[in-house]
Coordinates of C-alpha atoms and ligand atoms in Angstrom, one line a residue:
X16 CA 23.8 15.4 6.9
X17 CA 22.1 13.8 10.1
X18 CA 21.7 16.6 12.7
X19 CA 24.4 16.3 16.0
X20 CA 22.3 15.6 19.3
X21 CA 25.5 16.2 21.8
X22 CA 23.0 17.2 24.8
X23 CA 21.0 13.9 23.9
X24 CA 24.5 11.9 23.6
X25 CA 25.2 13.3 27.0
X26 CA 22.7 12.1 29.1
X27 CA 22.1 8.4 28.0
X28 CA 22.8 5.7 30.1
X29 CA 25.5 3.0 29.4
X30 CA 22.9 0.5 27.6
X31 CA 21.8 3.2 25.7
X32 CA 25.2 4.5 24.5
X33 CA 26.6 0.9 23.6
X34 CA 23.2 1.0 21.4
X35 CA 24.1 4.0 20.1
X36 CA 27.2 2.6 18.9
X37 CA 26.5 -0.6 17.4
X38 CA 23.5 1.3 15.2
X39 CA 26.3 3.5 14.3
X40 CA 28.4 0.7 13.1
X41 CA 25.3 -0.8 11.7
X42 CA 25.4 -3.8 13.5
X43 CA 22.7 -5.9 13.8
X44 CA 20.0 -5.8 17.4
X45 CA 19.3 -8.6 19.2
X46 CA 15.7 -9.5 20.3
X47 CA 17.0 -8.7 23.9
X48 CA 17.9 -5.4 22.8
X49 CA 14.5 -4.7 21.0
X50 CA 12.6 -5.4 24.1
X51 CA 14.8 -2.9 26.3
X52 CA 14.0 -0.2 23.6
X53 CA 10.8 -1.2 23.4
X54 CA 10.4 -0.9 26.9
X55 CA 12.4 2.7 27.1
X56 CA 10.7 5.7 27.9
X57 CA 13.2 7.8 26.2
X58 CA 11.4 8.8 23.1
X59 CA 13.8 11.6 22.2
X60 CA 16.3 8.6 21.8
X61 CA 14.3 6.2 20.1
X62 CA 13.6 8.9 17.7
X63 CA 17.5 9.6 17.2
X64 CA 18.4 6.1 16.5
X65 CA 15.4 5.3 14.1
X66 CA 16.7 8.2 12.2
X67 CA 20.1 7.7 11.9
X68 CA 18.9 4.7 10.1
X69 CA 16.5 6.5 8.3
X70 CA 19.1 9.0 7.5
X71 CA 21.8 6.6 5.9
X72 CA 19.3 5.0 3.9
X73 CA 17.4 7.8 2.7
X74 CA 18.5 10.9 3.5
X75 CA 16.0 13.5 4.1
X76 CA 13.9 11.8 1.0
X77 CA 10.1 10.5 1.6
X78 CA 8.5 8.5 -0.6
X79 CA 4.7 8.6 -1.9
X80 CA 3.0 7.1 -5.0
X81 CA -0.3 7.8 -6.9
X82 CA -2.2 4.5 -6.2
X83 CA -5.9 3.4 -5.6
X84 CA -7.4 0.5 -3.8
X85 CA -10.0 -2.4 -5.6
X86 CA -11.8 -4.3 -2.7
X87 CA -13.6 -7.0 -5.7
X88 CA -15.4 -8.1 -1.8
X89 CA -16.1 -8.2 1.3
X90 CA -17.5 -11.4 1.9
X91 CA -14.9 -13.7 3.7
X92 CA -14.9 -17.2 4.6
X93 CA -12.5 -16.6 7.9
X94 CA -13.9 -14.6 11.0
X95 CA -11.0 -12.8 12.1
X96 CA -11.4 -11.3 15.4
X97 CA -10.0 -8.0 14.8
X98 CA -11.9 -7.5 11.3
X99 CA -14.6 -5.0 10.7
X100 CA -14.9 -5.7 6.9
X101 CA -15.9 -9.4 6.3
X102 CA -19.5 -10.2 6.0
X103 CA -21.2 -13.7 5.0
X104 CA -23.1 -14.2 1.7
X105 CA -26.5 -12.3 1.8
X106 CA -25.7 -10.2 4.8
X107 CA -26.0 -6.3 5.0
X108 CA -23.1 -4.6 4.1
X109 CA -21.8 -7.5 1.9
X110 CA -20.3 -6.8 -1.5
X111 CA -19.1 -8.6 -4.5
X112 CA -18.1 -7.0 -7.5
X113 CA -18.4 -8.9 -11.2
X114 CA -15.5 -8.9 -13.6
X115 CA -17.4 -6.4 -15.6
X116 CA -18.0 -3.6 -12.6
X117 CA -14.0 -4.3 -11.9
X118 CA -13.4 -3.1 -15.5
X119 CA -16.0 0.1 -14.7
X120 CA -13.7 0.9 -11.9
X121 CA -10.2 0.4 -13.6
X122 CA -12.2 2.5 -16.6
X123 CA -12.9 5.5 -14.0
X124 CA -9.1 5.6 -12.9
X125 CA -7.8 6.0 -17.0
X126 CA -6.1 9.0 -17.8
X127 CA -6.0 9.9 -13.8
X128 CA -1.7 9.6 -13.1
X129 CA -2.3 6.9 -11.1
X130 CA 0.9 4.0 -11.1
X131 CA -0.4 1.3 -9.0
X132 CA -3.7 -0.6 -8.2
X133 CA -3.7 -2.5 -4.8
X134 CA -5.8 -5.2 -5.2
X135 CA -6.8 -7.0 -1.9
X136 CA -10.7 -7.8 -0.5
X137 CA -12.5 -11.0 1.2
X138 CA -11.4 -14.8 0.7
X139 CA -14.8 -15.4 -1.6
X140 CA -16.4 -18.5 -0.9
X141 CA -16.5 -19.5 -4.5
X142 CA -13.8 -17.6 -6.7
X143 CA -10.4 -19.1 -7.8
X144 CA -7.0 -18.6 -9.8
X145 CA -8.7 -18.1 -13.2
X146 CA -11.4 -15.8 -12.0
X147 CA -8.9 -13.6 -10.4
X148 CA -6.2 -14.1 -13.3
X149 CA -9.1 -12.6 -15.5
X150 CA -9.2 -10.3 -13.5
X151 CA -5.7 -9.0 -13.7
X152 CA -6.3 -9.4 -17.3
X153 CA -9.2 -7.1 -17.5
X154 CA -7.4 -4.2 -15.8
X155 CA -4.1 -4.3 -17.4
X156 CA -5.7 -3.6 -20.9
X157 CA -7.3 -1.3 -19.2
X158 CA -4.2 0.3 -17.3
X159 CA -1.7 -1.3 -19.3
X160 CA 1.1 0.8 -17.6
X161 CA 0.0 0.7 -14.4
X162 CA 1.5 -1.5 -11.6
X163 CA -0.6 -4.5 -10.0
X164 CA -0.4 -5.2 -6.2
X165 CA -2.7 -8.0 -5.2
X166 CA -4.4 -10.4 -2.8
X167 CA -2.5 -11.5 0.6
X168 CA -1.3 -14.6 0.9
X169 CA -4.5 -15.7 2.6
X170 CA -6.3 -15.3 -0.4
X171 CA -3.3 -16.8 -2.1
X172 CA -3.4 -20.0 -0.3
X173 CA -7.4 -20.4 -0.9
X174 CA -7.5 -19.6 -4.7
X175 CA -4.7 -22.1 -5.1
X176 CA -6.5 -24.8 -3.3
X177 CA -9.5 -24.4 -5.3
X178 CA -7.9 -24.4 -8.1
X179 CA -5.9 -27.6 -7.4
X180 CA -2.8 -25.5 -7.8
X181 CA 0.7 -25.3 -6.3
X182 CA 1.1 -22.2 -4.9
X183 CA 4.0 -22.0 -7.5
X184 CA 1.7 -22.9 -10.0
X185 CA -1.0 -20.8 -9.0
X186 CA 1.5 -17.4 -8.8
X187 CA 3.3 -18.3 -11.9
X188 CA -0.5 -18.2 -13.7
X189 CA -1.0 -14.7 -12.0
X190 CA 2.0 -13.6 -12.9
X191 CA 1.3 -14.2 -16.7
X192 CA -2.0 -12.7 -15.9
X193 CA -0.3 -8.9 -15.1
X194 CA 0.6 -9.5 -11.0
X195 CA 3.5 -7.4 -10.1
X196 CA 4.0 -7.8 -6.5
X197 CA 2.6 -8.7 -3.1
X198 CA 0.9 -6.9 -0.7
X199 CA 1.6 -7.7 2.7
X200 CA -1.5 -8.5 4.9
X201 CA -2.7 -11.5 6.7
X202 CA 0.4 -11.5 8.0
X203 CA -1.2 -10.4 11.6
X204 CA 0.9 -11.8 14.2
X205 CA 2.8 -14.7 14.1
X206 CA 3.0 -16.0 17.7
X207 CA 0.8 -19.1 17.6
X208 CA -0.4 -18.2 21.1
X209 CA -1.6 -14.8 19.6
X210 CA -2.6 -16.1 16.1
X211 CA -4.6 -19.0 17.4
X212 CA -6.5 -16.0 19.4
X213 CA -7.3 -13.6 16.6
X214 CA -7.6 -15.4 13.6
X215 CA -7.5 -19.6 14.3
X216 CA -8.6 -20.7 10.9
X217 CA -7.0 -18.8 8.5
X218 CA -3.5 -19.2 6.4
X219 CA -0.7 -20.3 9.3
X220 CA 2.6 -18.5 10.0
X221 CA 3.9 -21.1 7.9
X222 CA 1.8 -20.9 4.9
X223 CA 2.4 -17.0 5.2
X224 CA 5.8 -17.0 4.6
X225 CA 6.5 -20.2 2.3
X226 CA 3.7 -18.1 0.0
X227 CA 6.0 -14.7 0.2
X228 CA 9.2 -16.9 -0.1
X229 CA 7.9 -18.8 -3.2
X230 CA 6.7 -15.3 -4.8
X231 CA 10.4 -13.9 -3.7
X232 CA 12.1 -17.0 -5.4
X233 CA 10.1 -16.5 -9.0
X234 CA 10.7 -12.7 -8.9
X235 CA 7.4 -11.6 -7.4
X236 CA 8.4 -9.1 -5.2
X237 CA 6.6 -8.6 -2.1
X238 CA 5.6 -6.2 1.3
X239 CA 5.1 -7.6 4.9
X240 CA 2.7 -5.9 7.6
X241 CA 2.3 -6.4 11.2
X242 CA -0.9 -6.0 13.1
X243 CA -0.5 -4.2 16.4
X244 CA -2.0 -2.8 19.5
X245 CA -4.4 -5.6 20.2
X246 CA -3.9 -8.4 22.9
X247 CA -0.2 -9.0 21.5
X248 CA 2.9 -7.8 23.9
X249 CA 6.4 -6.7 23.1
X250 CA 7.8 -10.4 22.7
X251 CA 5.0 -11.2 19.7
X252 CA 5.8 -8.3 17.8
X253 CA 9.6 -9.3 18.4
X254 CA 9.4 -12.6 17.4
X255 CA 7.1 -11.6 14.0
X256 CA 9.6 -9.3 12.8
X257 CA 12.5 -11.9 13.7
X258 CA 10.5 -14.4 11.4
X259 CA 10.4 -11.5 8.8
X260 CA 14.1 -10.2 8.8
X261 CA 15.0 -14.1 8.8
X262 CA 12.8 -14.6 5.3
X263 CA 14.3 -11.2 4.3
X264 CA 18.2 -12.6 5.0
X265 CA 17.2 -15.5 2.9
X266 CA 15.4 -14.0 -0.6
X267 CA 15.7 -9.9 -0.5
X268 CA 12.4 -10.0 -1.9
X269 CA 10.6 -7.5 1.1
X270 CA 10.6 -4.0 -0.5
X271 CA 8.6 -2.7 2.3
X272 CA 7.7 -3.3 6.3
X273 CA 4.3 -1.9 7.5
X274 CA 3.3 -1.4 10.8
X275 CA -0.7 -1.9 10.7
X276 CA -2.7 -0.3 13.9
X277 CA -5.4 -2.3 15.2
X278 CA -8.6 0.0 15.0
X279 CA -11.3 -0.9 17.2
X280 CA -14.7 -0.1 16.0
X281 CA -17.0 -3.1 15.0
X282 CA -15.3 -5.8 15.5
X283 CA -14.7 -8.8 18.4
X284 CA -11.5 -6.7 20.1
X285 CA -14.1 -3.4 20.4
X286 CA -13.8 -3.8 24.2
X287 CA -9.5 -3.0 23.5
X288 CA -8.7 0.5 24.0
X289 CA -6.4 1.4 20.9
X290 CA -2.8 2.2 21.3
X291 CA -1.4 5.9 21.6
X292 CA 0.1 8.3 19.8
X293 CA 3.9 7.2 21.6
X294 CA 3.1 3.7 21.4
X295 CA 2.6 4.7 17.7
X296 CA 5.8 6.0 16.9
X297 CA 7.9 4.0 19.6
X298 CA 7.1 1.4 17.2
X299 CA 8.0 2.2 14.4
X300 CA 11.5 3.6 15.8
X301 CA 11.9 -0.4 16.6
X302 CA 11.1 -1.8 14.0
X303 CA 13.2 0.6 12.0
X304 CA 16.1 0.0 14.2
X305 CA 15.4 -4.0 14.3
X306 CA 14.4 -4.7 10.5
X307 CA 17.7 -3.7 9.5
X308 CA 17.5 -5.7 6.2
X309 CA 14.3 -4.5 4.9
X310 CA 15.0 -0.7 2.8
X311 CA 11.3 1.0 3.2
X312 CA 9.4 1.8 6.3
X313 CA 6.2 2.8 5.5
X314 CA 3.3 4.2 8.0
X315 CA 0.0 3.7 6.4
X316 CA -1.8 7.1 7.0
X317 CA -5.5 5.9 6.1
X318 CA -5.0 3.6 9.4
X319 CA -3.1 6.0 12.0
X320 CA -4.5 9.4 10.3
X321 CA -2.4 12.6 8.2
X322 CA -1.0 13.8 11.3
X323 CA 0.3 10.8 12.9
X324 CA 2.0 9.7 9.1
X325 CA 3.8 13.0 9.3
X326 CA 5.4 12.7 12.9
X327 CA 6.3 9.1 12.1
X328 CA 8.9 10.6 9.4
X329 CA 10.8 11.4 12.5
X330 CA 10.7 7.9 14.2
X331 CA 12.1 6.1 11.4
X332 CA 9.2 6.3 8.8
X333 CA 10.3 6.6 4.9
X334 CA 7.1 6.1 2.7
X335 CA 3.7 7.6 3.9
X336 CA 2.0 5.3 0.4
X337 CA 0.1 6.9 -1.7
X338 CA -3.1 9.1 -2.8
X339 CA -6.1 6.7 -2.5
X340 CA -8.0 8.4 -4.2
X341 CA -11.0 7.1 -1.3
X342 CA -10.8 3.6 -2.9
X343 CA -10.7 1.2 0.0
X344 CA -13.1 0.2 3.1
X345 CA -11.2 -2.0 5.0
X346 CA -10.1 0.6 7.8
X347 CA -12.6 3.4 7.7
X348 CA -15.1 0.3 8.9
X349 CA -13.1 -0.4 11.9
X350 CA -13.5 3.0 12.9
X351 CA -10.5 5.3 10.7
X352 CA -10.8 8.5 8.0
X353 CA -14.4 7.5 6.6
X354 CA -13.2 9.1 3.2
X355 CA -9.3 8.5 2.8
X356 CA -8.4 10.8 -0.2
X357 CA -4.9 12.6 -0.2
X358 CA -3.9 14.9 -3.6
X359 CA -0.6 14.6 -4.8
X360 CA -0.3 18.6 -3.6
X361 CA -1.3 17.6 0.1
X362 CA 0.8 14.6 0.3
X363 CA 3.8 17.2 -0.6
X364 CA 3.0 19.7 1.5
X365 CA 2.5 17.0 4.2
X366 CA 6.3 15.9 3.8
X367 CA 7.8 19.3 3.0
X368 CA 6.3 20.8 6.2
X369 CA 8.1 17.9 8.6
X370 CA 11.3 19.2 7.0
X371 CA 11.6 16.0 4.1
X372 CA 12.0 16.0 0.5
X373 CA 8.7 14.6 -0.8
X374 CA 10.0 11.7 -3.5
X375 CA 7.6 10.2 -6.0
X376 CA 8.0 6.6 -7.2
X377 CA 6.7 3.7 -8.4
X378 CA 5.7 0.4 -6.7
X379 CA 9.2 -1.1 -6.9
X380 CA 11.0 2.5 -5.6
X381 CA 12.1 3.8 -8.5
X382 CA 12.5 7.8 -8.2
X383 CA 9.6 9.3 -10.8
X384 CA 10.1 12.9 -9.2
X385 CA 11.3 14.7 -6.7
X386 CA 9.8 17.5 -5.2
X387 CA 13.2 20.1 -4.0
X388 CA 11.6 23.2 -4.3
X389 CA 9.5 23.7 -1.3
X390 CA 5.9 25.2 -1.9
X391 CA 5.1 28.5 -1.5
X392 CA 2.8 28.0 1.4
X393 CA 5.2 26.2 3.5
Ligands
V47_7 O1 -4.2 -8.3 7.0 C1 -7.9 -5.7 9.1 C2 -5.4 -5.3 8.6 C3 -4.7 -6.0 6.5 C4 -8.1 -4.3 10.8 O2 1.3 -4.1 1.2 C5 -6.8 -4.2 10.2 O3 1.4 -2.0 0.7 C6 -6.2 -2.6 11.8 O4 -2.2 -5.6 4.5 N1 -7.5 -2.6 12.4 C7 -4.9 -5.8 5.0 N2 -5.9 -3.3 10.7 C8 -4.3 -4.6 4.5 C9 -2.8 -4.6 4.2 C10 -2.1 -3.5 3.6 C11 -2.6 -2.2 3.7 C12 -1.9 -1.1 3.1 C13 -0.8 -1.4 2.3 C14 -0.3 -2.7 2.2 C15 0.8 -2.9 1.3 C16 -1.0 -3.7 2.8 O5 -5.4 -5.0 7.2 C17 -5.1 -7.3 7.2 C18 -5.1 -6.8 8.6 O6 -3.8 -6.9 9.2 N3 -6.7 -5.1 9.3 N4 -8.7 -5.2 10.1 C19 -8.4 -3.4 11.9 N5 -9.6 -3.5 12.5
SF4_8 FE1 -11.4 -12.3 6.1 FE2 -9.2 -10.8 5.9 FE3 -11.2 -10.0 7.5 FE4 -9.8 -12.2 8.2 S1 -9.0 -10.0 8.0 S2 -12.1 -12.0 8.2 S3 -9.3 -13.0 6.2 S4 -11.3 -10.2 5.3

């Protein structure tokens, strides 16, 4: 049962009751409306209408999985302002794995619980649709139950290319090869005067979401992220998730929305301060409130940090992802958690102590347990 507020009801201003109502009647919000809530100072209220989303949705449940990250490389053709992680061929840091250290490091997670691998790294100079597809091959005997999320539609687009294949071509082959779903980066922001700013060359807005349509349309599910806090305003991040909830209307394919915080460190934006903790959770009460079509919000806890994923629960927040298991680079570079690792027993407690019931699934939300008793501790 979602708690009564009658003090909060009490106080709001006319705008913010006839808000109240139509989220109440779940009604749809108009970009005009997202900007005035983006713009409100009322956090309290933000918080309650995020929730009473989150509330007839989910209930009190928060989901979680057992996943790990494979970065096969770092080294990137594209220059992304923001990015911390790309490196040219032969420069420090750079790293490309073979197909036969990608099957040492499937080989290390057998036998661990984990249900999903999240493939995702650099677009490679020089690797296409079969390499990758062998890829998938490789892991699935390995992890034969275990569910494959790979490579953005950036990488998408380039693999295709070289490989002289359709993108319907080219996701049909992976497909065969053991892909499951889609994650959602490159998405950044769609604004072209934004996009043209912070990564010119790279997969367009169009590109983006004709690739996550085409996956929707041959039953390759897929996630969507936004990437915030940088030299965007309120209007760009309005207008990217319009384009999202408009694909969404159209194929149902989105299982998931992720609000991705810009992090700083090394990269071309360094001189940006990064956003705060209330700009943080402000926005995911938004988008929960304005992606009213998409079922799972999930706040990414490597990027924003343990505590931050546990508050979010209350702004609209229903999947903190999963347990890492320390398996991925691309944030602890630009300045987050160095060593992201969460057990299964943390990630519990983590939900349990912000008053949820911790839920955990599988890459497409199916329920795998649910954790009612609360631990001892808490
Ligand atoms: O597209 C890169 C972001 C994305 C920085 O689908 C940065 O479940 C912040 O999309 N500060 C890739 N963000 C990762 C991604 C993702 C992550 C977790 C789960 C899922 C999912 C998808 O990472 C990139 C970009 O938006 N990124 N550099 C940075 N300095
Ligand atoms: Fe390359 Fe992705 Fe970094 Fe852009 S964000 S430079 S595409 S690794």
């Amino acid at each position: 049962m979602f708690p009564e507020a009658p003090s909060l009801i009490k106080s709001l201003t006319k705008e913010e009751r006839a808000l109240l109502d139509k989220v109440k009647a779940g009604e749809r919000i108009s970009d005009e409306e997202a900007l005035s809530l983006y713009q409100s100072q009322n956090i309290p209220f933000l918080a309650y209408l995020a929730s009473l989303i989150r509330y007839r949705n989910h209930g009190k449940e928060a989901y979680f999985n057992r996943n790990v990250h494979i970065e096969p490389t770092n080294i990137c053709i594209y220059d992304c302002a923001f990015c911390s992680f790309a490196r040219r061929p032969g420069e420090g840091g750079a790293w490309e794995y073979d197909l036969d250290t990608i099957e040492q490091i499937a080989l290390s997670y057998k036998d661990k619980g984990i249900t999903e691998v999240h493939i995702t790294g650099g677009v490679h100079p020089k690797r296409d649709v079969k390499y990758y597809g062998e890829m998938l091959k490789r892991i699935k005997t390995i992890l034969p139950h275990v569910h494959i999320k790979a490579f953005t539609a950036v990488e998408l687009q380039v693999m295709c290319m070289r490989s002289k294949m359709s993108i319907e071509e080219g996701l049909l082959y992976l497909k065969d090869c053991g892909l499951d779903s889609i994650p959602g980066g490159g998405a950044e922001i769609f604004h072209p005067e934004i996009r043209k700013q912070i990564c010119n060359t790279k997969a367009t807005t169009e590109v983006w979401l004709a690739i996550h349509e085409t996956a929707h349309r041959l039953g390759i599910p897929s996630n969507c992220t936004m990437l915030y806090g940088h030299i965007e305003d309120y209007t760009h991040r309005i207008h990217h998730m319009r384009l999202l909830r408009e694909l969404q209307d159209k194929t149902q394919g989105f299982n998931c929305f992720i609000p991705l915080k810009f992090k700083r460190e090394n990269n071309r934006l360094s001189y940006l301060e990064e956003t705060s903790l209330l700009e943080d959770l402000k926005n995911y009460a938004v988008a929960r409130i304005y992606m009213d079509n998409i079922p799972h919000l999930k706040a990414y806890w490597p990027m924003i940090g343990k505590s931050t994923a546990q508050l979010s629960l209350h702004f609209g927040v229903d999947d903190l992802d999963g347990t890492i298991d320390d398996s991925t680079r691309i944030y602890s570079m630009a300045g987050a958690d160095a060593h992201p690792v969460m057990r299964t027993e943390e990630l519990v407690a983590l939900i349990q102590s912000a008053g949820f019931i911790p839920v955990e699934r599988d890459s497409l939300y199916n329920k795998l347990k649910v954790y009612q008793d609360a631990l001892s501790h808490v």
